[in-house]
Amino acid sequence: MCGFRPTGRLHVGHYFSVINPGQEGATVLVANYHAPEEKDFEDSIDCLEAFQVKDIVYQKDIFDADLFFKLLNISNFNDLKKMTQFKSAADDVKTAQLVTYPVLMTHDIIGYKEVLVGEDQTQHVQYARKLIGAYNQKFGTNYPIPIANVISGRIKDLRDSSKKMSKSSPQGCLFLDDTPDEIESKIKKAITDEEGLKNLRFLFEKFV
C-alpha cells in the first residue's frame, strides 16, 4: 500500500510515489486526517481517477478510534520527539498532530505486509514496525510487521535543488495538470547547478 495527503493538485512526485503504484495494483490511502486543514481535496481525487487508479481507501472510512488510542497509550513520547520530522518542524507546527503523526501512520498501515514510501518516510515505518510489535505483544494480536519498499529517487524543486518538489513552491513544481507550455517554461527556468542537472536528468530518464 501507499498513501498521500490530499492537499490539492498533484505533481510528478505523486506520480511516482502514488499514482504509478496504484496503477500497478497497490492500495492507495487518501490520508485526509493527516491534512485536517484541507477541507476540499476533490482535485487530488479527480487526478487519481483520471489516471485510472482503482483501489482507493479513505482514511476517514477506515479510522478505528479504539486501535488508535491503544497505539497512543503504548507509544513512547521520548521516541516520538526524536523523529527527524518532529525536530525539523517543531518551530513551525504548534499542534499535537506533529508528535502524534507517526502513531496515526502506524494506524494507517497496520495489517499490511508491505508499504511503499519515499526516503523521507523510512524512519516512520521503522517506528511503526516497533510499535506494531509492541501492540501484538501487549494485546495478543498477530499483525504483520510491515516491510518498507523505498521508492528510489527524490524529485527536487526546479528552482531550489536543496528542497523536494512541493506545491508550496509552484514555480519549481511540475503539476500533473500543467499545460505543455507551462511545463516548458518551468523546465527552461530550472536551475542548472550540479544537483539541479541531476534532477533534470532524473526527470528526463523517467518520462522520455
PDB file of C-alpha atoms in Angstrom:
ATOM      1  CA  MET A   1       0.000   0.000   0.000  1.00  0.00           C
ATOM      2  CA  CYS A   2       0.965   3.649  -0.381  1.00  0.00           C
ATOM      3  CA  GLY A   3      -0.604   6.888   0.728  1.00  0.00           C
ATOM      4  CA  PHE A   4      -0.596  10.641   0.424  1.00  0.00           C
ATOM      5  CA  ARG A   5      -2.109  13.768   1.934  1.00  0.00           C
ATOM      6  CA  PRO A   6      -4.889  15.140  -0.304  1.00  0.00           C
ATOM      7  CA  THR A   7      -3.811  18.761  -0.421  1.00  0.00           C
ATOM      8  CA  GLY A   8      -4.990  19.750  -3.881  1.00  0.00           C
ATOM      9  CA  ARG A   9      -3.202  19.493  -7.226  1.00  0.00           C
ATOM     10  CA  LEU A  10      -0.815  16.561  -7.607  1.00  0.00           C
ATOM     11  CA  HIS A  11       2.661  16.836  -9.129  1.00  0.00           C
ATOM     12  CA  VAL A  12       5.165  14.465 -10.745  1.00  0.00           C
ATOM     13  CA  GLY A  13       6.431  13.345  -7.344  1.00  0.00           C
ATOM     14  CA  HIS A  14       2.960  11.996  -6.618  1.00  0.00           C
ATOM     15  CA  TYR A  15       3.024  10.137  -9.924  1.00  0.00           C
ATOM     16  CA  PHE A  16       5.998   8.007  -8.868  1.00  0.00           C
ATOM     17  CA  SER A  17       5.032   7.585  -5.222  1.00  0.00           C
ATOM     18  CA  VAL A  18       1.263   7.095  -5.507  1.00  0.00           C
ATOM     19  CA  ILE A  19      -0.266   7.059  -8.975  1.00  0.00           C
ATOM     20  CA  ASN A  20       2.050   4.608 -10.742  1.00  0.00           C
ATOM     21  CA  PRO A  21       1.998   2.121  -7.826  1.00  0.00           C
ATOM     22  CA  GLY A  22      -1.793   2.498  -7.778  1.00  0.00           C
ATOM     23  CA  GLN A  23      -1.957   1.733 -11.486  1.00  0.00           C
ATOM     24  CA  GLU A  24       0.056  -1.413 -10.806  1.00  0.00           C
ATOM     25  CA  GLY A  25      -2.354  -2.633  -8.136  1.00  0.00           C
ATOM     26  CA  ALA A  26      -1.223  -1.073  -4.861  1.00  0.00           C
ATOM     27  CA  THR A  27      -3.871   0.172  -2.441  1.00  0.00           C
ATOM     28  CA  VAL A  28      -3.788   3.987  -2.276  1.00  0.00           C
ATOM     29  CA  LEU A  29      -4.666   5.551   1.057  1.00  0.00           C
ATOM     30  CA  VAL A  30      -6.108   9.066   0.929  1.00  0.00           C
ATOM     31  CA  ALA A  31      -4.841  10.295   4.294  1.00  0.00           C
ATOM     32  CA  ASN A  32      -7.218  13.164   4.912  1.00  0.00           C
ATOM     33  CA  TYR A  33      -6.673  13.138   8.703  1.00  0.00           C
ATOM     34  CA  HIS A  34      -3.016  13.978   8.077  1.00  0.00           C
ATOM     35  CA  ALA A  35      -4.141  17.227   6.462  1.00  0.00           C
ATOM     36  CA  PRO A  36      -7.141  18.396   8.520  1.00  0.00           C
ATOM     37  CA  GLU A  37      -6.756  21.980   7.349  1.00  0.00           C
ATOM     38  CA  GLU A  38      -7.526  20.907   3.786  1.00  0.00           C
ATOM     39  CA  LYS A  39     -11.304  20.704   3.510  1.00  0.00           C
ATOM     40  CA  ASP A  40     -11.519  20.267  -0.229  1.00  0.00           C
ATOM     41  CA  PHE A  41      -9.436  17.544  -1.849  1.00  0.00           C
ATOM     42  CA  GLU A  42     -11.505  16.996  -4.975  1.00  0.00           C
ATOM     43  CA  ASP A  43      -8.553  17.939  -7.201  1.00  0.00           C
ATOM     44  CA  SER A  44      -6.481  15.114  -5.725  1.00  0.00           C
ATOM     45  CA  ILE A  45      -9.230  12.537  -6.142  1.00  0.00           C
ATOM     46  CA  ASP A  46     -10.064  13.679  -9.670  1.00  0.00           C
ATOM     47  CA  CYS A  47      -6.416  13.214 -10.582  1.00  0.00           C
ATOM     48  CA  LEU A  48      -6.313   9.660  -9.214  1.00  0.00           C
ATOM     49  CA  GLU A  49      -9.436   8.782 -11.143  1.00  0.00           C
ATOM     50  CA  ALA A  50      -8.076  10.371 -14.324  1.00  0.00           C
ATOM     51  CA  PHE A  51      -5.079   8.023 -14.098  1.00  0.00           C
ATOM     52  CA  GLN A  52      -7.456   5.100 -13.517  1.00  0.00           C
ATOM     53  CA  VAL A  53      -6.310   4.267 -10.005  1.00  0.00           C
ATOM     54  CA  LYS A  54      -8.934   1.810  -8.785  1.00  0.00           C
ATOM     55  CA  ASP A  55      -8.092   0.646  -5.247  1.00  0.00           C
ATOM     56  CA  ILE A  56      -8.547   3.849  -3.228  1.00  0.00           C
ATOM     57  CA  VAL A  57      -9.130   3.799   0.543  1.00  0.00           C
ATOM     58  CA  TYR A  58     -10.166   6.862   2.521  1.00  0.00           C
ATOM     59  CA  GLN A  59      -8.658   7.313   5.959  1.00  0.00           C
ATOM     60  CA  LYS A  60     -11.930   8.673   7.315  1.00  0.00           C
ATOM     61  CA  ASP A  61     -13.625   5.396   6.370  1.00  0.00           C
ATOM     62  CA  ILE A  62     -11.094   3.063   7.997  1.00  0.00           C
ATOM     63  CA  PHE A  63     -10.283   5.083  11.117  1.00  0.00           C
ATOM     64  CA  ASP A  64     -10.564   2.918  14.244  1.00  0.00           C
ATOM     65  CA  ALA A  65     -10.589   5.098  17.367  1.00  0.00           C
ATOM     66  CA  ASP A  66     -10.070   2.140  19.696  1.00  0.00           C
ATOM     67  CA  LEU A  67      -6.992   0.992  17.785  1.00  0.00           C
ATOM     68  CA  PHE A  68      -5.572   4.494  17.524  1.00  0.00           C
ATOM     69  CA  PHE A  69      -5.890   5.260  21.223  1.00  0.00           C
ATOM     70  CA  LYS A  70      -4.412   1.903  22.174  1.00  0.00           C
ATOM     71  CA  LEU A  71      -1.432   2.702  19.942  1.00  0.00           C
ATOM     72  CA  LEU A  72      -1.146   6.115  21.581  1.00  0.00           C
ATOM     73  CA  ASN A  73      -1.191   4.552  25.021  1.00  0.00           C
ATOM     74  CA  ILE A  74       1.810   2.327  24.280  1.00  0.00           C
ATOM     75  CA  SER A  75       3.766   4.990  22.370  1.00  0.00           C
ATOM     76  CA  ASN A  76       6.876   6.428  23.983  1.00  0.00           C
ATOM     77  CA  PHE A  77       6.829  10.225  23.966  1.00  0.00           C
ATOM     78  CA  ASN A  78      10.624  10.498  24.008  1.00  0.00           C
ATOM     79  CA  ASP A  79      10.863   8.255  20.937  1.00  0.00           C
ATOM     80  CA  LEU A  80       8.347  10.436  19.113  1.00  0.00           C
ATOM     81  CA  LYS A  81      10.318  13.587  19.922  1.00  0.00           C
ATOM     82  CA  LYS A  82      13.435  12.035  18.394  1.00  0.00           C
ATOM     83  CA  MET A  83      11.802  11.806  14.978  1.00  0.00           C
ATOM     84  CA  THR A  84      13.526  13.872  12.308  1.00  0.00           C
ATOM     85  CA  GLN A  85      10.230  15.386  11.185  1.00  0.00           C
ATOM     86  CA  PHE A  86       9.431  16.490  14.724  1.00  0.00           C
ATOM     87  CA  LYS A  87      12.806  18.185  15.124  1.00  0.00           C
ATOM     88  CA  SER A  88      12.676  19.939  11.749  1.00  0.00           C
ATOM     89  CA  ALA A  89       9.111  21.225  12.085  1.00  0.00           C
ATOM     90  CA  ALA A  90       8.895  21.873  15.820  1.00  0.00           C
ATOM     91  CA  ASP A  91       9.357  25.622  15.404  1.00  0.00           C
ATOM     92  CA  ASP A  92       6.615  25.912  12.774  1.00  0.00           C
ATOM     93  CA  VAL A  93       3.921  23.439  13.845  1.00  0.00           C
ATOM     94  CA  LYS A  94       2.275  24.170  17.173  1.00  0.00           C
ATOM     95  CA  THR A  95      -0.313  21.392  17.412  1.00  0.00           C
ATOM     96  CA  ALA A  96      -0.101  17.895  18.894  1.00  0.00           C
ATOM     97  CA  GLN A  97      -0.543  16.492  15.397  1.00  0.00           C
ATOM     98  CA  LEU A  98       3.198  16.856  14.826  1.00  0.00           C
ATOM     99  CA  VAL A  99       4.112  14.455  17.604  1.00  0.00           C
ATOM    100  CA  THR A 100       1.242  12.006  17.015  1.00  0.00           C
ATOM    101  CA  TYR A 101       1.758  11.788  13.244  1.00  0.00           C
ATOM    102  CA  PRO A 102       3.875   8.573  13.417  1.00  0.00           C
ATOM    103  CA  VAL A 103       1.211   6.918  15.577  1.00  0.00           C
ATOM    104  CA  LEU A 104      -1.541   7.766  13.106  1.00  0.00           C
ATOM    105  CA  MET A 105       0.657   6.481  10.283  1.00  0.00           C
ATOM    106  CA  THR A 106       1.081   3.231  12.233  1.00  0.00           C
ATOM    107  CA  HIS A 107      -2.707   3.018  12.483  1.00  0.00           C
ATOM    108  CA  ASP A 108      -2.955   3.537   8.713  1.00  0.00           C
ATOM    109  CA  ILE A 109      -0.538   0.773   7.698  1.00  0.00           C
ATOM    110  CA  ILE A 110      -1.296  -1.847  10.349  1.00  0.00           C
ATOM    111  CA  GLY A 111      -2.387  -5.062   8.697  1.00  0.00           C
ATOM    112  CA  TYR A 112      -0.327  -4.503   5.534  1.00  0.00           C
ATOM    113  CA  LYS A 113       2.785  -6.553   4.805  1.00  0.00           C
ATOM    114  CA  GLU A 114       4.467  -4.005   2.534  1.00  0.00           C
ATOM    115  CA  VAL A 115       4.388  -0.222   2.417  1.00  0.00           C
ATOM    116  CA  LEU A 116       5.667   1.967  -0.417  1.00  0.00           C
ATOM    117  CA  VAL A 117       7.303   5.111   0.946  1.00  0.00           C
ATOM    118  CA  GLY A 118       9.666   7.856  -0.064  1.00  0.00           C
ATOM    119  CA  GLU A 119      13.087   8.125   1.505  1.00  0.00           C
ATOM    120  CA  ASP A 120      11.849  10.767   3.954  1.00  0.00           C
ATOM    121  CA  GLN A 121       9.279   8.354   5.426  1.00  0.00           C
ATOM    122  CA  THR A 122      11.526   5.388   6.229  1.00  0.00           C
ATOM    123  CA  GLN A 123      12.000   6.483   9.844  1.00  0.00           C
ATOM    124  CA  HIS A 124       8.240   6.496  10.339  1.00  0.00           C
ATOM    125  CA  VAL A 125       7.946   2.943   9.006  1.00  0.00           C
ATOM    126  CA  GLN A 126      10.750   1.840  11.334  1.00  0.00           C
ATOM    127  CA  TYR A 127       8.813   3.346  14.224  1.00  0.00           C
ATOM    128  CA  ALA A 128       5.596   1.680  13.037  1.00  0.00           C
ATOM    129  CA  ARG A 129       7.321  -1.711  12.908  1.00  0.00           C
ATOM    130  CA  LYS A 130       8.444  -1.288  16.513  1.00  0.00           C
ATOM    131  CA  LEU A 131       5.030  -0.066  17.670  1.00  0.00           C
ATOM    132  CA  ILE A 132       3.113  -2.847  15.898  1.00  0.00           C
ATOM    133  CA  GLY A 133       5.410  -5.405  17.516  1.00  0.00           C
ATOM    134  CA  ALA A 134       4.692  -3.895  20.933  1.00  0.00           C
ATOM    135  CA  TYR A 135       0.952  -3.877  20.174  1.00  0.00           C
ATOM    136  CA  ASN A 136       0.999  -7.557  19.197  1.00  0.00           C
ATOM    137  CA  GLN A 137       2.807  -8.437  22.394  1.00  0.00           C
ATOM    138  CA  LYS A 138       0.517  -6.430  24.675  1.00  0.00           C
ATOM    139  CA  PHE A 139      -2.837  -7.304  23.127  1.00  0.00           C
ATOM    140  CA  GLY A 140      -2.142 -10.804  21.793  1.00  0.00           C
ATOM    141  CA  THR A 141      -2.718  -9.889  18.152  1.00  0.00           C
ATOM    142  CA  ASN A 142      -0.764 -11.128  15.156  1.00  0.00           C
ATOM    143  CA  TYR A 143      -0.498  -8.154  12.819  1.00  0.00           C
ATOM    144  CA  PRO A 144       2.303  -8.499  10.255  1.00  0.00           C
ATOM    145  CA  ILE A 145       5.365  -6.315  10.727  1.00  0.00           C
ATOM    146  CA  PRO A 146       5.348  -4.227   7.527  1.00  0.00           C
ATOM    147  CA  ILE A 147       8.330  -4.028   5.206  1.00  0.00           C
ATOM    148  CA  ALA A 148       9.253  -0.638   3.759  1.00  0.00           C
ATOM    149  CA  ASN A 149       9.679  -0.675  -0.002  1.00  0.00           C
ATOM    150  CA  VAL A 150      11.535   2.596  -0.532  1.00  0.00           C
ATOM    151  CA  ILE A 151      10.855   4.452  -3.770  1.00  0.00           C
ATOM    152  CA  SER A 152      14.283   5.465  -5.032  1.00  0.00           C
ATOM    153  CA  GLY A 153      14.997   8.975  -6.163  1.00  0.00           C
ATOM    154  CA  ARG A 154      13.680  12.201  -4.765  1.00  0.00           C
ATOM    155  CA  ILE A 155      12.408  14.837  -7.162  1.00  0.00           C
ATOM    156  CA  LYS A 156      13.740  18.261  -6.262  1.00  0.00           C
ATOM    157  CA  ASP A 157      12.312  21.733  -6.636  1.00  0.00           C
ATOM    158  CA  LEU A 158      13.242  23.083 -10.070  1.00  0.00           C
ATOM    159  CA  ARG A 159      14.192  26.429  -8.505  1.00  0.00           C
ATOM    160  CA  ASP A 160      15.885  25.114  -5.339  1.00  0.00           C
ATOM    161  CA  SER A 161      17.532  21.704  -5.529  1.00  0.00           C
ATOM    162  CA  SER A 162      18.031  21.614  -1.753  1.00  0.00           C
ATOM    163  CA  LYS A 163      14.275  21.071  -1.324  1.00  0.00           C
ATOM    164  CA  LYS A 164      11.939  18.386  -2.578  1.00  0.00           C
ATOM    165  CA  MET A 165       9.329  19.326  -5.144  1.00  0.00           C
ATOM    166  CA  SER A 166       6.252  20.726  -3.440  1.00  0.00           C
ATOM    167  CA  LYS A 167       3.097  22.602  -4.344  1.00  0.00           C
ATOM    168  CA  SER A 168       4.169  25.278  -1.848  1.00  0.00           C
ATOM    169  CA  SER A 169       6.688  26.366  -4.495  1.00  0.00           C
ATOM    170  CA  PRO A 170       4.524  26.340  -7.644  1.00  0.00           C
ATOM    171  CA  GLN A 171       7.174  27.779  -9.964  1.00  0.00           C
ATOM    172  CA  GLY A 172       9.518  24.929  -9.085  1.00  0.00           C
ATOM    173  CA  CYS A 173       6.838  22.264  -9.255  1.00  0.00           C
ATOM    174  CA  LEU A 174       5.587  20.298 -12.270  1.00  0.00           C
ATOM    175  CA  PHE A 175       1.900  19.712 -11.669  1.00  0.00           C
ATOM    176  CA  LEU A 176       0.244  16.826 -13.476  1.00  0.00           C
ATOM    177  CA  ASP A 177      -2.354  19.186 -14.929  1.00  0.00           C
ATOM    178  CA  ASP A 178       0.164  21.785 -16.141  1.00  0.00           C
ATOM    179  CA  THR A 179      -0.136  22.650 -19.813  1.00  0.00           C
ATOM    180  CA  PRO A 180       2.744  21.782 -22.173  1.00  0.00           C
ATOM    181  CA  ASP A 181       3.632  25.472 -22.344  1.00  0.00           C
ATOM    182  CA  GLU A 182       3.744  25.742 -18.552  1.00  0.00           C
ATOM    183  CA  ILE A 183       5.966  22.677 -18.297  1.00  0.00           C
ATOM    184  CA  GLU A 184       8.330  24.001 -20.973  1.00  0.00           C
ATOM    185  CA  SER A 185       8.570  27.365 -19.232  1.00  0.00           C
ATOM    186  CA  LYS A 186       9.353  25.807 -15.834  1.00  0.00           C
ATOM    187  CA  ILE A 187      11.994  23.497 -17.309  1.00  0.00           C
ATOM    188  CA  LYS A 188      13.695  26.370 -19.116  1.00  0.00           C
ATOM    189  CA  LYS A 189      13.855  28.391 -15.893  1.00  0.00           C
ATOM    190  CA  ALA A 190      15.140  25.488 -13.765  1.00  0.00           C
ATOM    191  CA  ILE A 191      18.466  25.978 -12.008  1.00  0.00           C
ATOM    192  CA  THR A 192      21.395  24.120 -13.576  1.00  0.00           C
ATOM    193  CA  ASP A 193      23.849  23.659 -10.724  1.00  0.00           C
ATOM    194  CA  GLU A 194      25.119  20.123 -10.113  1.00  0.00           C
ATOM    195  CA  GLU A 195      22.067  18.975  -8.160  1.00  0.00           C
ATOM    196  CA  GLY A 196      19.712  20.807 -10.493  1.00  0.00           C
ATOM    197  CA  LEU A 197      21.141  19.000 -13.519  1.00  0.00           C
ATOM    198  CA  LYS A 198      20.875  15.662 -11.734  1.00  0.00           C
ATOM    199  CA  ASN A 199      17.231  16.421 -11.058  1.00  0.00           C
ATOM    200  CA  LEU A 200      16.542  17.322 -14.686  1.00  0.00           C
ATOM    201  CA  ARG A 201      18.302  14.182 -15.922  1.00  0.00           C
ATOM    202  CA  PHE A 202      16.263  12.085 -13.496  1.00  0.00           C
ATOM    203  CA  LEU A 203      13.026  13.585 -14.819  1.00  0.00           C
ATOM    204  CA  PHE A 204      14.141  13.143 -18.424  1.00  0.00           C
ATOM    205  CA  GLU A 205      15.031   9.481 -17.890  1.00  0.00           C
ATOM    206  CA  LYS A 206      11.699   8.801 -16.187  1.00  0.00           C
ATOM    207  CA  PHE A 207       9.452  10.444 -18.737  1.00  0.00           C
ATOM    208  CA  VAL A 208      11.226  10.153 -22.072  1.00  0.00           C
TER     209      VAL A 208
END
